[in-house]
Coordinates of C-alpha atoms in Angstrom, one line a residue:
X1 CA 0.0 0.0 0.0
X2 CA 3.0 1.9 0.1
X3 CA 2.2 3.3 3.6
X4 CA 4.9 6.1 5.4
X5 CA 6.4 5.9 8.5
X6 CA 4.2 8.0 10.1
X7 CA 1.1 5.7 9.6
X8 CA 0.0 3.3 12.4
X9 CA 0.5 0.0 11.5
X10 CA -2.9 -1.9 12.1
X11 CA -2.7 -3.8 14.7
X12 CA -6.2 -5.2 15.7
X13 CA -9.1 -6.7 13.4
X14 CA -10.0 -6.2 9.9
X15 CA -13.9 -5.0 9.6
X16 CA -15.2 -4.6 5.8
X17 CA -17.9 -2.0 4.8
X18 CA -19.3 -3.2 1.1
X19 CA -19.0 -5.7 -0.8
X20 CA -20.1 -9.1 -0.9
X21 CA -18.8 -10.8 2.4
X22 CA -20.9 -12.2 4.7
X23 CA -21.1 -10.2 7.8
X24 CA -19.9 -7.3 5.6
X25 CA -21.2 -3.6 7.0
X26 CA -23.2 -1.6 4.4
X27 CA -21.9 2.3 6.0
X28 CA -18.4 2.9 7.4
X29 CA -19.6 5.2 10.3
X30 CA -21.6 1.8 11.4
X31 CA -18.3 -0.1 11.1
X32 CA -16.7 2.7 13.0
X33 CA -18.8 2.4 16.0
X34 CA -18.6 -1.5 16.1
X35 CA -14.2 -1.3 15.4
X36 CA -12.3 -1.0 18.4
X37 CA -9.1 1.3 18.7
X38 CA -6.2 -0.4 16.4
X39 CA -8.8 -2.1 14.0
X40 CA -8.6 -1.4 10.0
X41 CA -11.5 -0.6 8.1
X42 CA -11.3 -1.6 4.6
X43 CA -14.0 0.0 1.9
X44 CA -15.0 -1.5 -0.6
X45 CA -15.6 0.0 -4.1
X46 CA -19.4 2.4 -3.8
X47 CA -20.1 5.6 -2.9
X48 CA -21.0 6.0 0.7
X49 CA -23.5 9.0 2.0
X50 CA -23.0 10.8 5.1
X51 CA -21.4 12.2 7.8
X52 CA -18.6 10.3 9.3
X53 CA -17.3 11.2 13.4
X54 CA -14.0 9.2 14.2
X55 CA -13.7 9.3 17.7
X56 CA -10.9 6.2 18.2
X57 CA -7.5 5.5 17.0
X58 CA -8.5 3.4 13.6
X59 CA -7.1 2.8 10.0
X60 CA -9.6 3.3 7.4
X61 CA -8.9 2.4 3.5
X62 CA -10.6 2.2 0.8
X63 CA -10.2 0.2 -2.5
X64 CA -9.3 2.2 -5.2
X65 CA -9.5 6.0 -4.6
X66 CA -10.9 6.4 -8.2
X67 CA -14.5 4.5 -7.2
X68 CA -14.5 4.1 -3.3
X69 CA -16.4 7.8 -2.3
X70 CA -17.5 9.4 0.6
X71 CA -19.8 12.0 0.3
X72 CA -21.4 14.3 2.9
X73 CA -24.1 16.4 3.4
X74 CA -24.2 18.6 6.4
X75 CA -22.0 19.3 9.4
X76 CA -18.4 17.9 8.8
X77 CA -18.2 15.1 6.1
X78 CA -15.3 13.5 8.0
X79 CA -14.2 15.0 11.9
X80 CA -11.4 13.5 13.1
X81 CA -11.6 13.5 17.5
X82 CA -9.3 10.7 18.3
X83 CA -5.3 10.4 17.7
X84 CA -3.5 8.0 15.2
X85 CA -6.3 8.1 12.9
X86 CA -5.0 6.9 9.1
X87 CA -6.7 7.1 5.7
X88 CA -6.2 6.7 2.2
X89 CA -7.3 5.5 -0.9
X90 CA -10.7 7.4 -1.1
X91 CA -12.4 10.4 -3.1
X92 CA -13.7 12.4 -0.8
X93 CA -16.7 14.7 -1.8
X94 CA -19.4 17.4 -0.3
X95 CA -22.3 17.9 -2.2
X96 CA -23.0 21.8 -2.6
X97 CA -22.8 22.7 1.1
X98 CA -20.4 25.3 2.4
X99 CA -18.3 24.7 5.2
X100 CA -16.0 22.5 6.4
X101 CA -15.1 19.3 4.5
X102 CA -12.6 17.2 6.9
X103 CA -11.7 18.6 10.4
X104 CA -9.0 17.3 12.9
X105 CA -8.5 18.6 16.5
X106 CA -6.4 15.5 17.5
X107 CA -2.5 14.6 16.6
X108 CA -0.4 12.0 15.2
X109 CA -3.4 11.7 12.0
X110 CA -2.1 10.8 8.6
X111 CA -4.1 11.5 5.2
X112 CA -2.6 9.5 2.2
X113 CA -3.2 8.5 -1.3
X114 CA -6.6 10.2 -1.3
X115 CA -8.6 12.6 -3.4
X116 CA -10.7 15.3 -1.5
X117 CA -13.0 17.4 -3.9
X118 CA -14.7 20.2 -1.5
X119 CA -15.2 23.1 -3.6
X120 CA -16.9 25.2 -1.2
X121 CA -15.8 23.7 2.0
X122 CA -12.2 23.8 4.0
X123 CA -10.3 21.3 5.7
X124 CA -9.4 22.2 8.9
X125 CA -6.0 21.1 11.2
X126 CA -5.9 22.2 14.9
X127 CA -4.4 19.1 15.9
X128 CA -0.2 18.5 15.8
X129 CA 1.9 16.0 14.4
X130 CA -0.4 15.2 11.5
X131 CA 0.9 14.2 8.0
X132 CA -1.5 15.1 4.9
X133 CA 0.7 14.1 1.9
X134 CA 0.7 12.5 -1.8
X135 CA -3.3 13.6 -1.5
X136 CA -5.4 15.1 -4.4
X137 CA -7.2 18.3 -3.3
X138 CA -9.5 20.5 -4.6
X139 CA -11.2 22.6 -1.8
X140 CA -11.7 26.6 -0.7
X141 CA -8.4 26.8 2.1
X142 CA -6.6 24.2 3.9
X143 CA -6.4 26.2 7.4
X144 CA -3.3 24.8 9.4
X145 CA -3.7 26.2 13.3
X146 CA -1.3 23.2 14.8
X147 CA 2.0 22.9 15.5
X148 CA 4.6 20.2 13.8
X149 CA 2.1 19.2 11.2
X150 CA 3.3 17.9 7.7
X151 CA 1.8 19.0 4.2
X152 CA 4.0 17.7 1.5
X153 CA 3.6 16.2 -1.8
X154 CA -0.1 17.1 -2.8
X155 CA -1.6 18.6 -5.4
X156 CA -3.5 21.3 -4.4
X157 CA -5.8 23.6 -6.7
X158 CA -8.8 26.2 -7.1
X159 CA -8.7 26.7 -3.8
X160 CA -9.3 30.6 -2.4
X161 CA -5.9 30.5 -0.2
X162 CA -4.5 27.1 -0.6
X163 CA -2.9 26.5 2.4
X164 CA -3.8 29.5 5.0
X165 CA -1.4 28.8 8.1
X166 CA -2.3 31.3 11.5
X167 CA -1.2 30.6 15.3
X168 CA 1.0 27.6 14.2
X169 CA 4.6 26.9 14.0
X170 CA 7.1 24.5 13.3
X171 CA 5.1 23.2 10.5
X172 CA 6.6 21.8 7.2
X173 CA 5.1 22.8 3.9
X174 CA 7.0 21.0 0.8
X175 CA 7.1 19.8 -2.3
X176 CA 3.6 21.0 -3.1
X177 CA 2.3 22.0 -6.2
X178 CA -0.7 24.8 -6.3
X179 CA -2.6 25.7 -8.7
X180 CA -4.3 28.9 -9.2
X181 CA -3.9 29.6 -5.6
X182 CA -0.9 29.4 -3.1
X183 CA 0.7 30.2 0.3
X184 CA -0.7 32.3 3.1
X185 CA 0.6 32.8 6.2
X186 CA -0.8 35.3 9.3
X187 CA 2.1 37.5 11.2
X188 CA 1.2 35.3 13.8
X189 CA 2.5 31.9 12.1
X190 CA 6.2 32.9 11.9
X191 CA 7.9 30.8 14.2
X192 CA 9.8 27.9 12.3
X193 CA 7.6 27.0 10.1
X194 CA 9.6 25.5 7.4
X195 CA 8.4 26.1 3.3
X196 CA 10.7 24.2 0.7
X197 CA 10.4 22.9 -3.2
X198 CA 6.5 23.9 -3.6
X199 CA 6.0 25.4 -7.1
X200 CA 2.5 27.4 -7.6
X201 CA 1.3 27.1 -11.5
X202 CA 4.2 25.4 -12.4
X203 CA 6.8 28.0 -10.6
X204 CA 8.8 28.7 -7.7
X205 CA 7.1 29.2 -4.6
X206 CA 9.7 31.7 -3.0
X207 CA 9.8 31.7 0.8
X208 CA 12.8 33.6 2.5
X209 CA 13.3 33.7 5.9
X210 CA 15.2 36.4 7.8
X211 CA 17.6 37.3 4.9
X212 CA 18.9 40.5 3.7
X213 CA 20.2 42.2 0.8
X214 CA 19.0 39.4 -2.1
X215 CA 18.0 40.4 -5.0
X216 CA 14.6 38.4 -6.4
X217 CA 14.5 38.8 -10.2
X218 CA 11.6 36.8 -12.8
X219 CA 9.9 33.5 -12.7
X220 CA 8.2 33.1 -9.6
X221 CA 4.5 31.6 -9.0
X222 CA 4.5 33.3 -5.4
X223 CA 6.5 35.2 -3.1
X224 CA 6.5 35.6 0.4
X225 CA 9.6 37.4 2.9
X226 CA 9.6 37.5 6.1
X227 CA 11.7 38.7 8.6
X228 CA 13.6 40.0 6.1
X229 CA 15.6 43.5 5.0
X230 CA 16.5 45.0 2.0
X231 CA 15.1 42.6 -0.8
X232 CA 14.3 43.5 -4.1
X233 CA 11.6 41.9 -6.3
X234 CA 11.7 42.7 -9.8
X235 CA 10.3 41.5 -12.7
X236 CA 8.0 39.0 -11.9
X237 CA 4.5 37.9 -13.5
X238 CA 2.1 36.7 -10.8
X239 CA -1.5 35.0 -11.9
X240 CA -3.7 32.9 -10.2
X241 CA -2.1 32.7 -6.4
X242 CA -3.4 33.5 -3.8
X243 CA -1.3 36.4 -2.8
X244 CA 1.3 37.5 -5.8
X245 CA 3.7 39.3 -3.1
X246 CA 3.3 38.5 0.6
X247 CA 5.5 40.9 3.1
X248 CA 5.5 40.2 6.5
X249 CA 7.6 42.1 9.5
X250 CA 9.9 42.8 7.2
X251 CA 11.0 46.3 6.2
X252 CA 13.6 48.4 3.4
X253 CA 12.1 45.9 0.4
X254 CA 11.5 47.1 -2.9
X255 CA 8.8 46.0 -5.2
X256 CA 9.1 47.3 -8.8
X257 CA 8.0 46.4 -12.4
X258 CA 6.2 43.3 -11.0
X259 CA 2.7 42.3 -12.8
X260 CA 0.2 41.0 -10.9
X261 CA -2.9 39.8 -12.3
X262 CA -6.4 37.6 -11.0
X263 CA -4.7 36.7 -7.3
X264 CA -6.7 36.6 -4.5
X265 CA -4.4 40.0 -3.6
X266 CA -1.7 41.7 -5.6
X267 CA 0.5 42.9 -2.5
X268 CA -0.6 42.0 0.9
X269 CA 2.8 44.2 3.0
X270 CA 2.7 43.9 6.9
X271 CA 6.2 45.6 7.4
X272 CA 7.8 49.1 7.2
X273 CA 9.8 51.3 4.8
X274 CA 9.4 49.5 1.8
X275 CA 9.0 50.8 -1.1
X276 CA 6.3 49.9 -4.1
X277 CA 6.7 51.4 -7.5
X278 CA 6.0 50.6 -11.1
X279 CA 3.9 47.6 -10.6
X280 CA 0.8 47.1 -12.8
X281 CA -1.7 45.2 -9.9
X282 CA -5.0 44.4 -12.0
X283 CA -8.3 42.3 -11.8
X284 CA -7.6 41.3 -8.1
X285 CA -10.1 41.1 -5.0
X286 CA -7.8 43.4 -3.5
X287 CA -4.9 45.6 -5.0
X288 CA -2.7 46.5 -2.5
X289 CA -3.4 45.5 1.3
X290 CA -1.7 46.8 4.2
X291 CA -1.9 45.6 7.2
X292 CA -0.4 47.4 11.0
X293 CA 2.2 48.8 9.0
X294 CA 3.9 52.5 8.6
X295 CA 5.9 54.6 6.8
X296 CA 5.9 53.0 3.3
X297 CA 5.9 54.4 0.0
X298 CA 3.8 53.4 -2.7
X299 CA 3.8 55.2 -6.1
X300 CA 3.9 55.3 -9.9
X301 CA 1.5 52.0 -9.8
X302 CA -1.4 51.0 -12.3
X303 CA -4.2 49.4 -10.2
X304 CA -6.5 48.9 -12.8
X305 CA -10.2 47.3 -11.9
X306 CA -9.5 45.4 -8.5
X307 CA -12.1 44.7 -6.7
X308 CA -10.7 47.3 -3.9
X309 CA -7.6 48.5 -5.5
X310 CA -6.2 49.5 -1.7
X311 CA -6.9 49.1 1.7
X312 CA -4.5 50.6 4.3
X313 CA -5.5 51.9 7.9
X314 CA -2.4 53.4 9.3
X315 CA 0.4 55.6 7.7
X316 CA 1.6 55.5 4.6
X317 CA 2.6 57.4 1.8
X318 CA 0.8 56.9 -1.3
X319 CA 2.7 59.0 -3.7
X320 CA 6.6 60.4 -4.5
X321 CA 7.1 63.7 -2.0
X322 CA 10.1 64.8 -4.4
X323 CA 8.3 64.4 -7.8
X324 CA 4.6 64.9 -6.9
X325 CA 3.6 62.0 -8.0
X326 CA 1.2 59.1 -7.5
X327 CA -0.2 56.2 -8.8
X328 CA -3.0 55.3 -11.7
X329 CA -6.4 54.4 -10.3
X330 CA -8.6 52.7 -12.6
X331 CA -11.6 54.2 -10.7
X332 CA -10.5 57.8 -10.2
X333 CA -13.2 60.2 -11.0
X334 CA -11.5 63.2 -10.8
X335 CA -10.6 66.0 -13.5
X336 CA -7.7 67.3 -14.9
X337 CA -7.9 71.3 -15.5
X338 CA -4.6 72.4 -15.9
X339 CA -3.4 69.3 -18.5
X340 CA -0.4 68.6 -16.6
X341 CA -1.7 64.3 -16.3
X342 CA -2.1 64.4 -12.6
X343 CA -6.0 64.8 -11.1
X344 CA -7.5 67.7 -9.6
X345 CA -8.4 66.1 -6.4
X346 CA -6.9 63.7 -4.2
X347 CA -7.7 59.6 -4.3
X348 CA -9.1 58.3 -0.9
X349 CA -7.3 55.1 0.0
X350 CA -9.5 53.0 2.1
X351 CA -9.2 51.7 5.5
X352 CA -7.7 54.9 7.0
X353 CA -7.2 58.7 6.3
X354 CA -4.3 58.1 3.7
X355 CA -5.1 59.5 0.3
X356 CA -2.8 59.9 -3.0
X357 CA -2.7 63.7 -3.4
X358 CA -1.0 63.1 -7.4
X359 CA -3.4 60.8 -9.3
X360 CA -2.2 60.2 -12.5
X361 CA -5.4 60.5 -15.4
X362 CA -3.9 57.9 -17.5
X363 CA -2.1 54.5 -17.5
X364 CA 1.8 55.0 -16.6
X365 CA 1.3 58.5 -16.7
X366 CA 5.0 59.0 -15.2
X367 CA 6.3 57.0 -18.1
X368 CA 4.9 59.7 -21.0
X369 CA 7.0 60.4 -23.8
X370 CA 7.8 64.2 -24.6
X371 CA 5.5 66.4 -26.2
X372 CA 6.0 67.0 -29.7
X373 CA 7.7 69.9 -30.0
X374 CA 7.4 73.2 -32.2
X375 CA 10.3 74.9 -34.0
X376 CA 10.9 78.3 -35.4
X377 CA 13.5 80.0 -36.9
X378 CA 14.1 82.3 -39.4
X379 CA 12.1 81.7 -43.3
X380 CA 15.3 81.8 -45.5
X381 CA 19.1 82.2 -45.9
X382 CA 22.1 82.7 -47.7
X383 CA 24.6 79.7 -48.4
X384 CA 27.1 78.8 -46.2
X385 CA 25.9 81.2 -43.5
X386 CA 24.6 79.6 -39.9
X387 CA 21.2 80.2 -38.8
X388 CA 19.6 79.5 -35.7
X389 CA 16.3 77.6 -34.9
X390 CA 14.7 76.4 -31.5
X391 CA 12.2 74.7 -30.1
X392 CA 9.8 74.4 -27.1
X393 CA 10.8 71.2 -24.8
X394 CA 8.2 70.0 -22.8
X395 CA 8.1 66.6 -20.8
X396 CA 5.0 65.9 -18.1
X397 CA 7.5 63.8 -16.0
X398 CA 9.7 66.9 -15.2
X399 CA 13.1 64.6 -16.6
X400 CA 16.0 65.9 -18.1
X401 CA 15.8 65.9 -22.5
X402 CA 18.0 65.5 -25.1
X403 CA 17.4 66.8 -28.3
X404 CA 17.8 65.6 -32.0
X405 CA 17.7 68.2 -34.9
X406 CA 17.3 66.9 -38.9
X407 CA 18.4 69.6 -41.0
X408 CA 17.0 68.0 -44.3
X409 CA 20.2 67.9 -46.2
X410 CA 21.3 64.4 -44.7
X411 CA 22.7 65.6 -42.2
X412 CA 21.5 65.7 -38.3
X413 CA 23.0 66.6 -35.0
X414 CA 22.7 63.7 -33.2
X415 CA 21.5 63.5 -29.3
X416 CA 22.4 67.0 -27.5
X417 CA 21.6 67.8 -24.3
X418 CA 20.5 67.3 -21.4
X419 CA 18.4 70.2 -21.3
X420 CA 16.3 70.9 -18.6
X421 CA 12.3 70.7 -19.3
X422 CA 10.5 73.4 -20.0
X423 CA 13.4 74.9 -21.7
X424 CA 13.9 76.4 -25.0
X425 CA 16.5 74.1 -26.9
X426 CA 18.6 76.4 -29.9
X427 CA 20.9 75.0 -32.8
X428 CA 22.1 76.3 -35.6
X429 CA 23.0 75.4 -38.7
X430 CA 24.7 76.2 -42.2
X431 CA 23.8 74.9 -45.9
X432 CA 26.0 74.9 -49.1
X433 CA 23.5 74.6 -51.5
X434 CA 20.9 76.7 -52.6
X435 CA 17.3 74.9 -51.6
X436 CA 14.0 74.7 -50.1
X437 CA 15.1 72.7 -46.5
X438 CA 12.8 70.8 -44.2
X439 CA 13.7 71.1 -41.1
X440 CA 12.4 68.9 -38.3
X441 CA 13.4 68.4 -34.4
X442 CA 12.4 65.8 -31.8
X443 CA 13.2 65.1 -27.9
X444 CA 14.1 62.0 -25.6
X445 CA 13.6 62.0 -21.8
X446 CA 15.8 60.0 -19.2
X447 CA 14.2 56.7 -20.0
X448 CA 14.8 56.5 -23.7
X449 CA 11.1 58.0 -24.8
X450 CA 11.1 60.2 -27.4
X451 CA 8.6 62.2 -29.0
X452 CA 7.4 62.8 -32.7
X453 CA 9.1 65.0 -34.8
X454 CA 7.6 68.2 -34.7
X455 CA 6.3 69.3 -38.0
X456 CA 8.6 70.0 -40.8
X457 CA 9.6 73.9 -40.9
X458 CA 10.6 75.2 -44.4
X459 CA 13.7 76.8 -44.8
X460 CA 14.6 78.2 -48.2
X461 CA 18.5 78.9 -49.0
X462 CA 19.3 81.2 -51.6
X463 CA 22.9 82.0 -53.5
X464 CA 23.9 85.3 -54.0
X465 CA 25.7 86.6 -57.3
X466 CA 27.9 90.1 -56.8
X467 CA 26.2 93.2 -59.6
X468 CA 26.7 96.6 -60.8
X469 CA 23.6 98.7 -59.6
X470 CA 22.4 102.4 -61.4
X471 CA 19.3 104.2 -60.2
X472 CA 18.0 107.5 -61.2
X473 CA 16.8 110.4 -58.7
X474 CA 14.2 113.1 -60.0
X475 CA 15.8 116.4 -58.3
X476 CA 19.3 116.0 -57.0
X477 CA 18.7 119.6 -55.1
X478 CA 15.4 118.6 -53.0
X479 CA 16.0 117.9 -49.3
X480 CA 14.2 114.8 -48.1
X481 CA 13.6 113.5 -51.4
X482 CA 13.5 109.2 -51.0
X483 CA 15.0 107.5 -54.0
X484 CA 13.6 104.1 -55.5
X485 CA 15.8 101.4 -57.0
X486 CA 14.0 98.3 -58.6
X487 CA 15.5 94.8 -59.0
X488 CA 18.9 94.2 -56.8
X489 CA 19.9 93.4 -53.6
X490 CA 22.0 96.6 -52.9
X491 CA 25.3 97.2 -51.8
X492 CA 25.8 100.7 -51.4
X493 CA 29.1 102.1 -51.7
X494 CA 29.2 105.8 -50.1
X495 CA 31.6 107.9 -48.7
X496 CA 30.9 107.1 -44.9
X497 CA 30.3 104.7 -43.7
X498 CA 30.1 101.9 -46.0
X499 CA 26.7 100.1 -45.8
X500 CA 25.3 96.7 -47.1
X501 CA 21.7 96.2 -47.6
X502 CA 20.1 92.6 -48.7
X503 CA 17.0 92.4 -50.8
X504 CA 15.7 90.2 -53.4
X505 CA 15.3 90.9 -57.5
X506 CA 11.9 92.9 -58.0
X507 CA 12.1 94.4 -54.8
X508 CA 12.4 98.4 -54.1
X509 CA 15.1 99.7 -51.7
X510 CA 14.0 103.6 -50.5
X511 CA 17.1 106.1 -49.0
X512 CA 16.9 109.7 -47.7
X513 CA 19.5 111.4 -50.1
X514 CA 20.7 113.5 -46.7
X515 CA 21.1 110.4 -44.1
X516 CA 22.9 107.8 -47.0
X517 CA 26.2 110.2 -48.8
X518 CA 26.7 108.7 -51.8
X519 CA 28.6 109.3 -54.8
X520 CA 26.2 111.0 -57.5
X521 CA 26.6 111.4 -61.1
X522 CA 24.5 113.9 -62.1
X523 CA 21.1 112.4 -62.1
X524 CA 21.7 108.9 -60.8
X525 CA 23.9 107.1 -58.4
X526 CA 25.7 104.5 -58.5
X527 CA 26.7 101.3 -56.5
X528 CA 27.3 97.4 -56.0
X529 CA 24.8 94.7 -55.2
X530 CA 25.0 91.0 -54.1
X531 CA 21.5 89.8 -55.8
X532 CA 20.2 87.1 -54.1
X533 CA 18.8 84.5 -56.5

């Protein structure tokens, strides 16, 4: 039968319930009252209705575990008063009732080799010394309140909590494998308790006990720490536990870029100055929980459509004091006025008077990318002469920027910077040929984001060709009299000083012949031009 050493060996009279035998009992709790302490039980293959109260030291096993059931109705299916009580080889089954499946208040019990389908009940252990391993089960919690008690070995699923462990200690949890549900322990269960090899959905179960300074990166079903200082847990994707992150009397831990998704809880934190940042904490019965614990910071999160995204009745800082800012609330109703991505109005944390004063409006609000910027400049130039051009920098996040400019020619500046936001960010730039340039500029924060280009900005280059220039004046003896010469860019050349002007072909150029001295021949004057073409 392949029984452990920690099952009784039977040691008194075989008593058979089923089957064809003469003499044979037709309901185990009627064989139960007629066995004396040390007797077996062996059950036939059936299925057998109703409530069963073991009240002496008995082994009870069934045929196959595939067709030998037990089924109850009300009350307990099986309780469990007396010590050195053994079973295995049965299905176990309530039908539609809630409450408690199997309960033991007594010690030295083993559980082997059995399947135990309680979908809305619990098993319950207050007793010690017992041994539940190599079992099937599929129940609401297994709650462990005894001391020096054995789970190993079973496969455990759909449960609410899995295994829920409060006011016990020096317990051994291993080599379990949970499914959609996991580990919880109460900060009253801390004492020796002893969690190895148990994966939950096919991973890790973590469990560290008073460590420091470790590092806890990807490809874990379910965390807890406890006791412990200065851990980091990164990267992770928790589904379908119980609780993804569990933290418990320990403090200086930081939980970033996790993703926690359908758990019974995201975080559940009993501790102190810990941090919480940059974890997305969605479609959970609760988001974040915390529970007689201070001083912890929690910020740039997305809890997105938990049932209670947070619950926290002491003190606790719910967004970054140095940046202003918060976390995402999938139901904040506030408004944003000013467009700066951070609510009005504060977000109530329940439990307590905590609230986050920076609500971001959107989904990782702290991780926007810049604005697109705008440019301006001036509308045209001459060949190889620099112009300058700037634009607007604007980033939500309040992070340093780098800039990129394109000139259109092929050429670009590559990443300058850092600028400070909210800065205006100047280049300049020269072109050899003449052209019509489109000029474009774009920005990249701290964390590698950059924004669109910002619309192209025409820049027309022109070359300019060095003429002979002749205009006519109508009285050379009138004071005041403006003269008008058509078609150059002008260069004048007068006595003092020498002036340039720039203008293109077809346009007029107007001078006061007593402010501009030039050198008149007769009726006209005379000059050079550089005519921009």
């Amino acid at each position: 039968m392949g029984e452990t050493t920690s099952q009784v060996v039977s040691r008194g009279n075989w008593l058979y319930v089923g089957g064809s035998g003469p003499g044979n009992y037709t309901g185990i709790q009627q064989a139960i009252d007629n066995a004396s302490a040390g007797d077996t039980v062996f059950v036939f293959n059936g299925t057998y209705v109703g409530h069963l109260n073991i009240n002496k030291s008995l082994t009870l096993i069934g045929e196959d575990k595939y067709t030998t059931y037990i089924v109850g109705y009300v009350a307990f299916t099986i309780s469990i008063i007396s010590d050195w009580v053994n079973m295995s080889k049965f299905t176990i089954q309530n039908t539609g009732r809630i409450g408690e499946g199997i309960r033991i208040d007594s010690s030295y019990n083993t559980f082997f080799d059995t399947i135990i389908e309680f979908p809305n009940d619990n098993i319950r252990i207050s007793g010690d010394h017992n041994n539940i391993s190599c079992n099937s089960i599929y129940c609401d919690t297994i709650y462990l309140l005894g001391n020096n008690n054995i789970i190993s070995d079973n496969y455990v699923t759909n449960n609410v909590y899995g295994i829920f462990i409060t006011d016990a200690w020096d317990n051994i949890i291993s080599n379990n494998n949970f499914l959609y549900c996991g580990l919880f322990i109460t900060d009253d269960s801390l004492t020796y308790n002893i969690v190895t090899n148990n994966t939950v959905n096919g991973k890790p179960l973590i469990y560290v006990y008073n460590q420091s300074d470790i590092i806890l990166s990807g490809n874990a079903g379910q965390i807890l720490l406890v006791d412990c200082t200065n851990i980091t847990v990164q990267n992770q994707a928790l589904f379908n536990t119980t609780v993804g992150i569990q933290i418990i009397r320990s403090h200086s831990c930081i939980i970033s870029t996790n993703t926690m998704i359908e758990n019974q809880c995201g975080i559940w934190l009993n501790g102190w100055n810990n941090t919480i940042y940059e974890n997305t904490i969605a479609d959970n019965l609760y988001g974040v929980r915390l529970k007689d614990s201070t001083n912890n910071n929690i910020y740039h999160n997305n809890l997105l459509h938990n049932t209670l995204n947070s619950f926290d009745t002491l003190s606790n800082t719910w967004y970054n004091t140095l940046l202003h800012e918060g976390n995402y609330w999938s139901d904040y109703t506030g408004e944003d006025s000013d467009g700066d991505g951070i609510g009005d109005i504060p977000y109530p944390i329940p439990g307590g008077s905590n609230q986050d004063t920076y609500p971001f409006m959107e989904p990782n609000g702290w991780l926007l990318p810049p604005k697109q910027p705008v440019l301006n400049g001036p509308a045209w130039g001459i060949i190889d002469v620099h112009y300058t051009f700037c634009i607007n920098s604007t980033n939500l996040n309040g992070d340093c920027l780098y800039c990129k400019w394109d000139w259109g020619d092929g050429t670009n500046s590559g990443w300058l910077g850092p600028y400070s936001s909210e800065s205006m960010i100047c280049a300049s730039h020269a072109w050899s040929e003449k052209g019509i340039y489109e000029i474009q500029g774009k920005l990249k924060d701290e964390l590698g984001q950059e924004s669109n280009w910002s619309d192209p900005f025409l820049f027309n280059v022109h070359t300019v060709k060095n003429a002979f220039i002749f205009g006519r004046y109508s009285n050379k003896t009138t004071v005041g009299e403006y003269i008008s010469i058509e078609a150059v860019n002008l260069r004048f050349l007068v006595i003092s000083p020498f002036q340039w002007g720039h203008y293109f072909i077809g346009e007029y150029v107007t001078v006061v012949k007593e402010t501009v001295k030039m050198i008149f021949l007769s009726w006209f004057i005379v000059g050079f031009a550089d005519v921009i073409i």
